[in-house]
Coordinates of C-alpha atoms and ligand atoms in Angstrom, one line a residue:
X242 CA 153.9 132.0 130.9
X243 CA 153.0 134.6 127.9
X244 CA 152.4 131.5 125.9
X245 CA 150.7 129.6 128.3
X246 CA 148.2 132.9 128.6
X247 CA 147.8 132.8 124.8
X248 CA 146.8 129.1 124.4
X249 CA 144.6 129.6 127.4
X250 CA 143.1 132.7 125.4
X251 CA 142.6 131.2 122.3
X252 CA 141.4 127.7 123.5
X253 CA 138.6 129.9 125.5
X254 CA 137.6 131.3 122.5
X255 CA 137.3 128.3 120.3
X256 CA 134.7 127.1 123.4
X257 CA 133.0 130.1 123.5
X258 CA 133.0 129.7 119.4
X259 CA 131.6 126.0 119.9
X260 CA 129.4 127.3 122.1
X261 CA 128.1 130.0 119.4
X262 CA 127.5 127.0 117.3
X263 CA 125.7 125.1 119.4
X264 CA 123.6 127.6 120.4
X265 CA 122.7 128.8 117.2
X266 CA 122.5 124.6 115.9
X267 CA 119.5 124.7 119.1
X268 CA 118.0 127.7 118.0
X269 CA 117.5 126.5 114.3
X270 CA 116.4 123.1 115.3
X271 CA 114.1 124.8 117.4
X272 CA 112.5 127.3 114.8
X273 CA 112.4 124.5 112.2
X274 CA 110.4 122.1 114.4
X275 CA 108.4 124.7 115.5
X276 CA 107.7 125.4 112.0
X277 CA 107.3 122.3 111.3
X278 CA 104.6 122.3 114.1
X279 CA 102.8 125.2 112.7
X280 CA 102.8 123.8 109.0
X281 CA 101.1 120.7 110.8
X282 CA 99.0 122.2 113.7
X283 CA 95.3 122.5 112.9
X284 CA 93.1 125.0 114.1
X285 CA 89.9 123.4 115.9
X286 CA 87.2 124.8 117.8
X287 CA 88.0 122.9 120.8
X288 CA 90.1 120.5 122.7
X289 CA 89.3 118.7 125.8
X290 CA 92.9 118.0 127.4
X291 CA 94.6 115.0 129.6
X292 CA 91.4 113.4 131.0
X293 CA 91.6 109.5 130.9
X294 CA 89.4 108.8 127.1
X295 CA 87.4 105.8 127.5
X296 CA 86.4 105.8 123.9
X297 CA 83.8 102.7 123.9
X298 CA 85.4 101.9 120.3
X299 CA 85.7 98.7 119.1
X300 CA 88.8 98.0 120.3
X301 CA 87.7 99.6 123.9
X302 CA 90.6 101.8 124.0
X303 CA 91.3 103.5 126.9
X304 CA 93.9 106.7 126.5
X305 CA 95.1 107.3 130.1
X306 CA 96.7 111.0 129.4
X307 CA 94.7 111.6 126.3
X308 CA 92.7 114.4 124.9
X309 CA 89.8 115.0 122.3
X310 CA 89.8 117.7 119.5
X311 CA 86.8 119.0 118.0
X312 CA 85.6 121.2 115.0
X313 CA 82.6 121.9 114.3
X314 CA 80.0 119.7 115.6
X315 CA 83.0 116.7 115.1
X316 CA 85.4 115.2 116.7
X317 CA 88.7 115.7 114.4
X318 CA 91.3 113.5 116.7
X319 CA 91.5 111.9 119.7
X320 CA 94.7 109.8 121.6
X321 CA 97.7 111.2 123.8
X322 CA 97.8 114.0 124.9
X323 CA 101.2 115.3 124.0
X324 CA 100.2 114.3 120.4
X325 CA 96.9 115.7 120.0
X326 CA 98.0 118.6 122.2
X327 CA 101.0 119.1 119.4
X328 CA 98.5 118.4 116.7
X329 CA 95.8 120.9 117.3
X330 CA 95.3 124.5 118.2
X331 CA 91.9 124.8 119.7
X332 CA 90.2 128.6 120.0
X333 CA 88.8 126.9 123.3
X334 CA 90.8 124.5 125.6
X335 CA 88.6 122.7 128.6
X336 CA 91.1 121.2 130.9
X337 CA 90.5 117.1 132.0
X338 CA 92.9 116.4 134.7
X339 CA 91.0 114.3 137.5
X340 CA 88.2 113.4 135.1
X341 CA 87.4 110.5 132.7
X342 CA 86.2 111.5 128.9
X343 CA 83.5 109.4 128.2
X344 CA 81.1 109.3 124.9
X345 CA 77.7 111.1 126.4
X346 CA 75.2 108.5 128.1
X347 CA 72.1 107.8 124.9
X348 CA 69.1 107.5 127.2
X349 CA 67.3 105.1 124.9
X350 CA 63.0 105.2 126.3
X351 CA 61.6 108.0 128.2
X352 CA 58.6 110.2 127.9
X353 CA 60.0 113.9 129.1
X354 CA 57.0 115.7 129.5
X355 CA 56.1 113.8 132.7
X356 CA 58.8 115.1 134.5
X357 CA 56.1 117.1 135.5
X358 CA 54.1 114.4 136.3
X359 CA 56.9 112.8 138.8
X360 CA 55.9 111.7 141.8
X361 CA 52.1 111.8 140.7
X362 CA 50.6 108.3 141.9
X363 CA 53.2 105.6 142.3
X364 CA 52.8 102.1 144.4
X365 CA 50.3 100.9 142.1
X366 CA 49.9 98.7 139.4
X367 CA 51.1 99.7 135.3
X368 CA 46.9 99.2 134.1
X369 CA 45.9 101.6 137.2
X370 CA 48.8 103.9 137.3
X371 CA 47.5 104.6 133.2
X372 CA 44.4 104.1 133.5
X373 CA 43.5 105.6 136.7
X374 CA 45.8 108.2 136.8
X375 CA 48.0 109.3 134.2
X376 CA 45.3 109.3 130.9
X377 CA 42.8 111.4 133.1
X378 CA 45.8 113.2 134.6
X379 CA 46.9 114.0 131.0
X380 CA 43.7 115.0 129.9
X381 CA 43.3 117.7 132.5
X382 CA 46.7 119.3 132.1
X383 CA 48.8 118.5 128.6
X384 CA 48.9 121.4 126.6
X385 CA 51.6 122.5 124.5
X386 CA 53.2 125.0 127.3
X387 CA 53.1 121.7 129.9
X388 CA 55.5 120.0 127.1
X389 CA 57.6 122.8 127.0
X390 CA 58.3 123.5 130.3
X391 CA 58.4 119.6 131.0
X392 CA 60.9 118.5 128.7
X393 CA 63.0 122.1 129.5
X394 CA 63.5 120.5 132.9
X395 CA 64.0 117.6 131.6
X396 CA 66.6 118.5 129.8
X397 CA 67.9 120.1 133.2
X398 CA 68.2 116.7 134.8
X399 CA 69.6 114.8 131.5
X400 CA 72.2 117.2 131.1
X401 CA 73.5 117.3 134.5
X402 CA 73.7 113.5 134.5
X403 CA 75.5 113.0 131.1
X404 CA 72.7 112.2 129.0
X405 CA 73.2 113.8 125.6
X406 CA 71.0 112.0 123.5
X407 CA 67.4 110.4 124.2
X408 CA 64.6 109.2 122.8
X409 CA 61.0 110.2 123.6
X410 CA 57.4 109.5 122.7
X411 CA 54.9 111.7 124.0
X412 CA 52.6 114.4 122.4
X413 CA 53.0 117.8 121.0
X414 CA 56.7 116.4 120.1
X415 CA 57.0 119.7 117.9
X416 CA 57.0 121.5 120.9
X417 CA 59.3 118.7 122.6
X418 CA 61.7 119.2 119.6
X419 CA 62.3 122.9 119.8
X420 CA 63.0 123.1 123.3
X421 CA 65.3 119.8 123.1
X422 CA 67.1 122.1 120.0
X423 CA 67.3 125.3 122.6
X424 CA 68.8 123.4 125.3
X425 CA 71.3 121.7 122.7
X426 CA 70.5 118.2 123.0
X427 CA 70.3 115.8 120.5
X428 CA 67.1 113.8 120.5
X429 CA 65.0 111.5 118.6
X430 CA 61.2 111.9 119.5
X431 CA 58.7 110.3 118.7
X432 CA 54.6 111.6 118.4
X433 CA 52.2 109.1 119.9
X434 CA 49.6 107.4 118.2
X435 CA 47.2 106.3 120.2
X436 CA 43.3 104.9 119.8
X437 CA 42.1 107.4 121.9
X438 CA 41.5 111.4 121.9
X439 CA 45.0 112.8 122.8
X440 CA 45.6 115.6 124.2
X441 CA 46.9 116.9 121.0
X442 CA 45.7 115.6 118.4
X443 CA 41.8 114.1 119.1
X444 CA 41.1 112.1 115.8
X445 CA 43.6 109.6 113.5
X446 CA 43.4 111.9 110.8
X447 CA 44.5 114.7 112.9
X448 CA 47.0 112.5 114.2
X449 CA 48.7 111.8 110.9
X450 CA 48.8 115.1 109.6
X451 CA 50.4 116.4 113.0
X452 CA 53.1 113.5 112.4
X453 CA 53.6 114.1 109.0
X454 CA 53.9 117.8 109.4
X455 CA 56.6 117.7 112.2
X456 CA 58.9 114.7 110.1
X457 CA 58.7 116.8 107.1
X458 CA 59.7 119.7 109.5
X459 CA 62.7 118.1 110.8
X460 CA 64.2 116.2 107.9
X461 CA 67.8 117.0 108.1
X462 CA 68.5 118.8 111.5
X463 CA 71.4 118.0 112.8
X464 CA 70.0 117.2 116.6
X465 CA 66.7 116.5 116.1
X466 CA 65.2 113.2 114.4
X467 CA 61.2 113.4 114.6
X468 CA 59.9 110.2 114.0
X469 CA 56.1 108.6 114.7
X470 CA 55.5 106.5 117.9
X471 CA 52.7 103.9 117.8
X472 CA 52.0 103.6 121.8
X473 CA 51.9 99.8 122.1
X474 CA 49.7 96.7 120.2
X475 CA 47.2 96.5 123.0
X476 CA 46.6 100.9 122.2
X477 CA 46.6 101.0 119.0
X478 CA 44.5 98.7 116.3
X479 CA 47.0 97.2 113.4
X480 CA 45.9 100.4 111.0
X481 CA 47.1 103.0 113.5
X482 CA 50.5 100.9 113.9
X483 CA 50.7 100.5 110.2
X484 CA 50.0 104.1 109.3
X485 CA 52.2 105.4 111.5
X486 CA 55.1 102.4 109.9
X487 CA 54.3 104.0 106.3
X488 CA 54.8 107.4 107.7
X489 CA 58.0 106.3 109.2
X490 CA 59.0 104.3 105.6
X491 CA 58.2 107.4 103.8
X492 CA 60.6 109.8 105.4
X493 CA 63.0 107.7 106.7
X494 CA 62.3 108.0 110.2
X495 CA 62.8 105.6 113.0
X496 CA 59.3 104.1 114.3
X497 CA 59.5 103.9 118.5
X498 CA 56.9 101.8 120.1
X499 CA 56.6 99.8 123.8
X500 CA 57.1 96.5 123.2
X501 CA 56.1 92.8 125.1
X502 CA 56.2 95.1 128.4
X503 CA 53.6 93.6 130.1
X504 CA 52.5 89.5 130.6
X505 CA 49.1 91.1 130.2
X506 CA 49.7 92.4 126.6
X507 CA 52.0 89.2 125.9
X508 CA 48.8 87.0 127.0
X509 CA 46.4 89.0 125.2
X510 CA 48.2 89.2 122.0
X511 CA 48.7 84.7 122.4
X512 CA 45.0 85.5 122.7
X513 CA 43.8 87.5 119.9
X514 CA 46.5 86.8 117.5
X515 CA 47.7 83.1 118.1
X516 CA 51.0 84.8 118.9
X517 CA 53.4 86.9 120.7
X518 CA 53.7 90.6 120.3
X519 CA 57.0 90.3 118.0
X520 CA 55.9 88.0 116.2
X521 CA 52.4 89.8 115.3
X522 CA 54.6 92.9 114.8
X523 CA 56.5 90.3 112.0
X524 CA 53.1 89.3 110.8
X525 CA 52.1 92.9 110.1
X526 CA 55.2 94.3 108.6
X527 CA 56.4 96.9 111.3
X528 CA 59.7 94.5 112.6
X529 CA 62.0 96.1 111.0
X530 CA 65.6 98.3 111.2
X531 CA 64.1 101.4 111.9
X532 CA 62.3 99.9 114.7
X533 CA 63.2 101.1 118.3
X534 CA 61.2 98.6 120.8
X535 CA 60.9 99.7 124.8
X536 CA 61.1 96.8 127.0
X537 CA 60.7 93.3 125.3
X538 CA 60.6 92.0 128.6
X539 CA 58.3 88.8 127.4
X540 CA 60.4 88.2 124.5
X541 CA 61.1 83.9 124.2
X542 CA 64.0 82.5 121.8
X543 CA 62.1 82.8 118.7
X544 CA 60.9 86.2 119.1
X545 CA 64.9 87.2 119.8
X546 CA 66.1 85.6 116.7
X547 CA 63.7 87.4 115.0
X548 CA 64.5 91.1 116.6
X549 CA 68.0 90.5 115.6
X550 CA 67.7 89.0 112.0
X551 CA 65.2 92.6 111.7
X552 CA 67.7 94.5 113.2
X553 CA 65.5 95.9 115.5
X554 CA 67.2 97.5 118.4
X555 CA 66.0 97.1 121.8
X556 CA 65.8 99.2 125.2
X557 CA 66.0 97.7 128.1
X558 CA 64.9 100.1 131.3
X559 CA 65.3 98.0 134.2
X560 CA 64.5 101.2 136.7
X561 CA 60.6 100.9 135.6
X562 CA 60.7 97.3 134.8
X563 CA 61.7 96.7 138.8
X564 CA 59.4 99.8 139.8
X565 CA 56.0 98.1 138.2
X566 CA 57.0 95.0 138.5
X567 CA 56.4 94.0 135.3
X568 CA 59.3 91.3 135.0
X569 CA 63.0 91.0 133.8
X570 CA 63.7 91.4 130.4
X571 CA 66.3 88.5 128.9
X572 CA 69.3 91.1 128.2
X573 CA 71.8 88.5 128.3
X574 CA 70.0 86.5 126.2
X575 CA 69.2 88.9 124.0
X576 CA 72.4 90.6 123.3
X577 CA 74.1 86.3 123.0
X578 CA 71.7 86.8 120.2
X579 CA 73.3 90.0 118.5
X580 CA 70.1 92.1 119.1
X581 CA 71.4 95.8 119.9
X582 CA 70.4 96.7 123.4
X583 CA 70.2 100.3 124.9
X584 CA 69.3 101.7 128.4
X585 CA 66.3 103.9 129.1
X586 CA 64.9 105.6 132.0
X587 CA 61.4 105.5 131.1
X588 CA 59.1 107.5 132.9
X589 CA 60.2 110.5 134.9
X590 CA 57.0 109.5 135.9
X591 CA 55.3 106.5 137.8
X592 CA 58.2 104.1 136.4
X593 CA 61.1 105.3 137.8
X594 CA 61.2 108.4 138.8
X595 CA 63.7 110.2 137.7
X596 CA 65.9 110.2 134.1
X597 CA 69.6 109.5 135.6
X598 CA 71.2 107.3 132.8
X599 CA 73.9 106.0 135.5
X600 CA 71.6 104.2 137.8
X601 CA 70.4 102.2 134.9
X602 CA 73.7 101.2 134.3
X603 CA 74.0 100.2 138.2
X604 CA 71.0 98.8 138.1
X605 CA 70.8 96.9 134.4
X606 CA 74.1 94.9 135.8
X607 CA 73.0 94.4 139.4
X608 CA 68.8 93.0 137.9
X609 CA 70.7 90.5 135.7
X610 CA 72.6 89.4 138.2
X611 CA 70.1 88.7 140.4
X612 CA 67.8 87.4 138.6
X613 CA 69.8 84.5 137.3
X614 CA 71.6 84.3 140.8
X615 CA 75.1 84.6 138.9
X616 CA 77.4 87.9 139.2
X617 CA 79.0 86.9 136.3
X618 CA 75.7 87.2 134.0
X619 CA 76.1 90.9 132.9
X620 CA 79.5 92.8 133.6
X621 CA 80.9 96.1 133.8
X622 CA 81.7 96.5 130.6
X623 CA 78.7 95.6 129.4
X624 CA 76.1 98.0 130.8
X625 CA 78.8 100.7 129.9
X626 CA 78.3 100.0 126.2
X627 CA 74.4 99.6 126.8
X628 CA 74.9 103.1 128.0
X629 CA 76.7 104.5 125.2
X630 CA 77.7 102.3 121.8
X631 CA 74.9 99.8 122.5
X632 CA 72.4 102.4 123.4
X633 CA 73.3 104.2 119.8
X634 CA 72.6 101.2 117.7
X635 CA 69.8 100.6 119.6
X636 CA 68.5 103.9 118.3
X637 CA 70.0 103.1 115.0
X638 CA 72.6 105.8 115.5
X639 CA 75.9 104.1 115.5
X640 CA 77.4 105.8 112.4
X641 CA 77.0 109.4 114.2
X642 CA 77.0 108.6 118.0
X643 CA 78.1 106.4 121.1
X644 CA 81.6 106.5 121.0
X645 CA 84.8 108.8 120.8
X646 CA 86.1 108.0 117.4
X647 CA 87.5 110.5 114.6
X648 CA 83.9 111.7 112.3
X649 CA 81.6 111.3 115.1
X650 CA 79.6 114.0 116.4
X651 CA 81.3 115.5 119.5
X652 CA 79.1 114.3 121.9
X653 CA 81.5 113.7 125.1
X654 CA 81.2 114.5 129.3
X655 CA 83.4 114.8 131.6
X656 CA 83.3 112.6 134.8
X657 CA 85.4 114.0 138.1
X658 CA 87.4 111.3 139.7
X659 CA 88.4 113.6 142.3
X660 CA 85.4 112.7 144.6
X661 CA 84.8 110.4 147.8
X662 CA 83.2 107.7 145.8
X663 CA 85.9 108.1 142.7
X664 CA 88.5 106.7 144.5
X665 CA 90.9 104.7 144.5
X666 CA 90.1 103.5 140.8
X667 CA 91.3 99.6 139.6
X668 CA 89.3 99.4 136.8
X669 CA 87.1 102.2 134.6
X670 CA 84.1 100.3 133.2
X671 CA 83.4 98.4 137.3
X672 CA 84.1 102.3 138.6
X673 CA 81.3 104.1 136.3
X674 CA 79.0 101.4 136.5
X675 CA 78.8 100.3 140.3
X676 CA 80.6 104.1 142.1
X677 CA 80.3 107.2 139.8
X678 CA 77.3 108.7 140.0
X679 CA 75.1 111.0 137.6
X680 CA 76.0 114.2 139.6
X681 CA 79.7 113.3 139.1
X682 CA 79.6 114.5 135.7
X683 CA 80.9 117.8 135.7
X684 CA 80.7 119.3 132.1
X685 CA 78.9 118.4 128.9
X686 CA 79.8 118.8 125.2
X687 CA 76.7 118.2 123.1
X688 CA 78.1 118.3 118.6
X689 CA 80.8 120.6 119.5
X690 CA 78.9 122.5 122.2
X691 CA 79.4 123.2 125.7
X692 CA 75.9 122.9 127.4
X693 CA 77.5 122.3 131.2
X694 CA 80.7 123.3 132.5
X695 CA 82.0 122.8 135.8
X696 CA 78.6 121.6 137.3
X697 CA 76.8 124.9 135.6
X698 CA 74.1 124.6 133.0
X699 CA 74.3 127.1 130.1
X700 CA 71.4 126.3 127.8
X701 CA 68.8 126.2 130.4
X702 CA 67.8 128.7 132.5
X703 CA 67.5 126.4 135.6
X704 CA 66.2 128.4 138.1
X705 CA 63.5 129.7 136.2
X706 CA 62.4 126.2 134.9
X707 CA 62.5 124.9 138.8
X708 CA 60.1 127.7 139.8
X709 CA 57.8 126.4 137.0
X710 CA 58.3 122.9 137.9
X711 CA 56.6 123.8 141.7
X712 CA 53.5 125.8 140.0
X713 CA 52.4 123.3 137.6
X714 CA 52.7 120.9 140.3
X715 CA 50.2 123.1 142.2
X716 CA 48.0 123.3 139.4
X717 CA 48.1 119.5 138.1
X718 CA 47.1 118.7 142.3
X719 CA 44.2 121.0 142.0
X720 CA 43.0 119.5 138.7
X721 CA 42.7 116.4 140.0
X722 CA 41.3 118.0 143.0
X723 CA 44.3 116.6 145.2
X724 CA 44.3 119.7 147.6
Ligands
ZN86 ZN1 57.5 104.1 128.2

């Protein structure tokens, strides 16, 4: 019995001595991984955590549980979760269960200003609308403090629907670029040249030293990209285009112009030229890479070839092209040739009229379609890259933007899946194009920055800029004597 007791005593303690072991074996493992962790972990600004990535690389990745880290204005890592969670200590953590990641929508064509404008005139023809309206309209009210309150709701309306870059021509851009700065979007905008007195700048020579002025200004910012925007071939006379090319060539700037958006200006130019509008653009040395055309709706298989071998990229906005009528451009076409092809908006005003990125992607899938009676002629996918890595090398902006890839800026939204139209989901690209919506996107990260989370705008002061909104559009109805 007494040595029964004794073997029962000292077997219990060789267990509770194995146990000891064990326990300490765990602890050690335990601090030396975590260690190991530590030595490993990096310290970012930011990680956006177990939202489903759709990164729009080349490779279309999808990362179902996956996460995004950020320093700086970068993006440092992105993959699983678990991984990038284990990788990276962020001094901020936004949380993206229920949501997709997607690279922020590049609004390609738009003229922000005329948000003010919206509504002003519509149901009639482009000629009239411009003519009629909007130059006399413009004369009457632009002013610098129009711009800035313009493009501050603008930026309002972009941000909410996941826009974080765009591209604008309109005047006073200086004024355009500081407030697209405040509100901590990235843009590239573009000052008009135009053959008439504008309501900037009233002569060429003013023009040019306004433009010049405002790219030397901006030369290295990392949002803003100022570049010179010849109106169109049937506004401006080939030395206002061809200045406004040199100014471009000289500081590096991307050149944005409207291009072959109307049969009228297609049939003028076979006219006066003896050709199309691309290829007169080829004839006087302005198709080239830095080019950004709007529209190229009357654009035939020559003129393609020839905006692709130029590398000129190309911005289809099928919202105004459907609103004035003014035809369908050849996007299948067009990208079968390897020309780049963004999305725009246009407008706000007269051509659309508002500057939600995600109806264009709708709508850019749903016009080809119809308009070649066959479903399959642009897909999903497709428009989704139009919206994003298309849209970016459109604007010549690949490098930097359009996707969510390690050493691009950290330019990324977050869409809710947990709403009536988000569910159930079968396939990513066919839900964002045909059943998310623009007011789905819940927060906004803009080169590292958060500009909208949860729903809530914090680089605009939105209630303020809505009040100004209603009184200019009191004041631009009583200049035209509308009351
Ligand atoms: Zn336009």
């Amino acid at each position: 019995m007494q040595n029964t007791l004794s073997a029962k005593i000292a077997k219990e303690s060789q267990r509770s001595q194995r146990k000891a072991w064990s326990v300490l074996w765990w602890v050690t493992v335990l601090l030396l991984s975590s260690a190991g962790i530590a030595q490993q972990a990096q310290d970012v600004d930011l990680v956006v955590s177990g939202g489903i990535v759709v990164t729009m690389d080349g490779e279309r990745t999808i990362v179902q549980d996956g996460s995004v880290a950020v320093r700086g204005d970068s993006i440092v890592a992105v993959g699983p979760r678990a991984e990038i969670d284990a990788r990276c200590k962020g001094a901020k953590t936004i949380d993206a269960h229920g949501a997709l990641i997607l690279p922020g929508f590049v609004n390609g064509h738009t003229h922000v200003p005329m948000t003010l404008f919206r509504g002003l005139h519509d149901d009639v023809t482009l000629h009239d609308w411009l003519y009629k309206y909007i130059f006399p309209a413009e004369a009457k009210n632009v002013n610098e403090d129009f711009v800035r309150w313009g493009t501050r709701l603008a930026a309002a309306e972009q941000i909410r629907a996941g826009v974080t870059t765009f591209a604008d021509m309109y005047y006073f851009e200086d004024a355009v670029a500081e407030e697209t700065k405040a509100a901590g979007m990235r843009g590239v905008l573009g000052e008009t040249f135009i053959d008439f007195p504008a309501p900037d700048n009233k002569t060429n020579a003013a023009m040019l030293a306004y433009t010049e002025k405002f790219l030397k200004r901006w030369q290295g910012d990392p949002l803003i990209q100022a570049a010179p925007a010849p109106h169109s071939i049937y506004t401006c006379s080939k030395k206002t285009i061809q200045d406004a090319a040199a100014l471009a060539n000289k500081y590096h700037a991307p050149l944005l112009m409207h291009v072959a958006e109307m049969k009228k200006e297609w049939e003028d130019s076979e006219k006066a030229n003896g050709m199309s509008p691309v290829q007169y653009l080829e004839k006087i040395g302005v198709l080239a890479p830095n080019l950004v055309a709007a529209h190229c709706i009357f654009v035939d298989e020559p003129d393609r070839k020839l905006l692709a071998e130029r590398g000129v990229g190309c911005v289809h906005n099928p919202s105004s092209n459907m609103m004035i009528a003014s035809g369908v451009a050849p996007v299948p076409e067009m990208r079968a040739a390897g020309v780049a092809v963004g999305l725009g908006t246009d407008g706000p005003a007269g051509s659309n009229n508002d500057l939600d990125l995600m109806e264009e992607i709708d709508l850019a899938a749903k016009l080809a379609k119809i308009s070649k009676m066959n479903p399959l002629a642009l897909g999903a996918k497709d428009v989704v890259a139009m919206a994003t890595i298309d849209g970016a090398r459109a604007l010549h902006m690949e490098k930097e933007i359009g996707s969510l890839e390690v050493g691009k800026k950290a330019d990324l939204i977050l869409i809710s899946l947990d709403e009536p139209n988000a569910v159930p989901m079968y396939d990513v690209y066919a839900q964002i194009a045909y059943s998310l919506k623009g007011s789905d996107v819940e927060t906004v990260v803009i080169g590292g920055r958060v500009v909208m989370r949860d729903h809530k705008l914090l680089t605009v002061d939105e209630p303020a800029v809505l009040e100004k909104a209603r009184e200019y559009g009191k004041s631009v109805k009583a200049s035209l004597g509308m009351e």
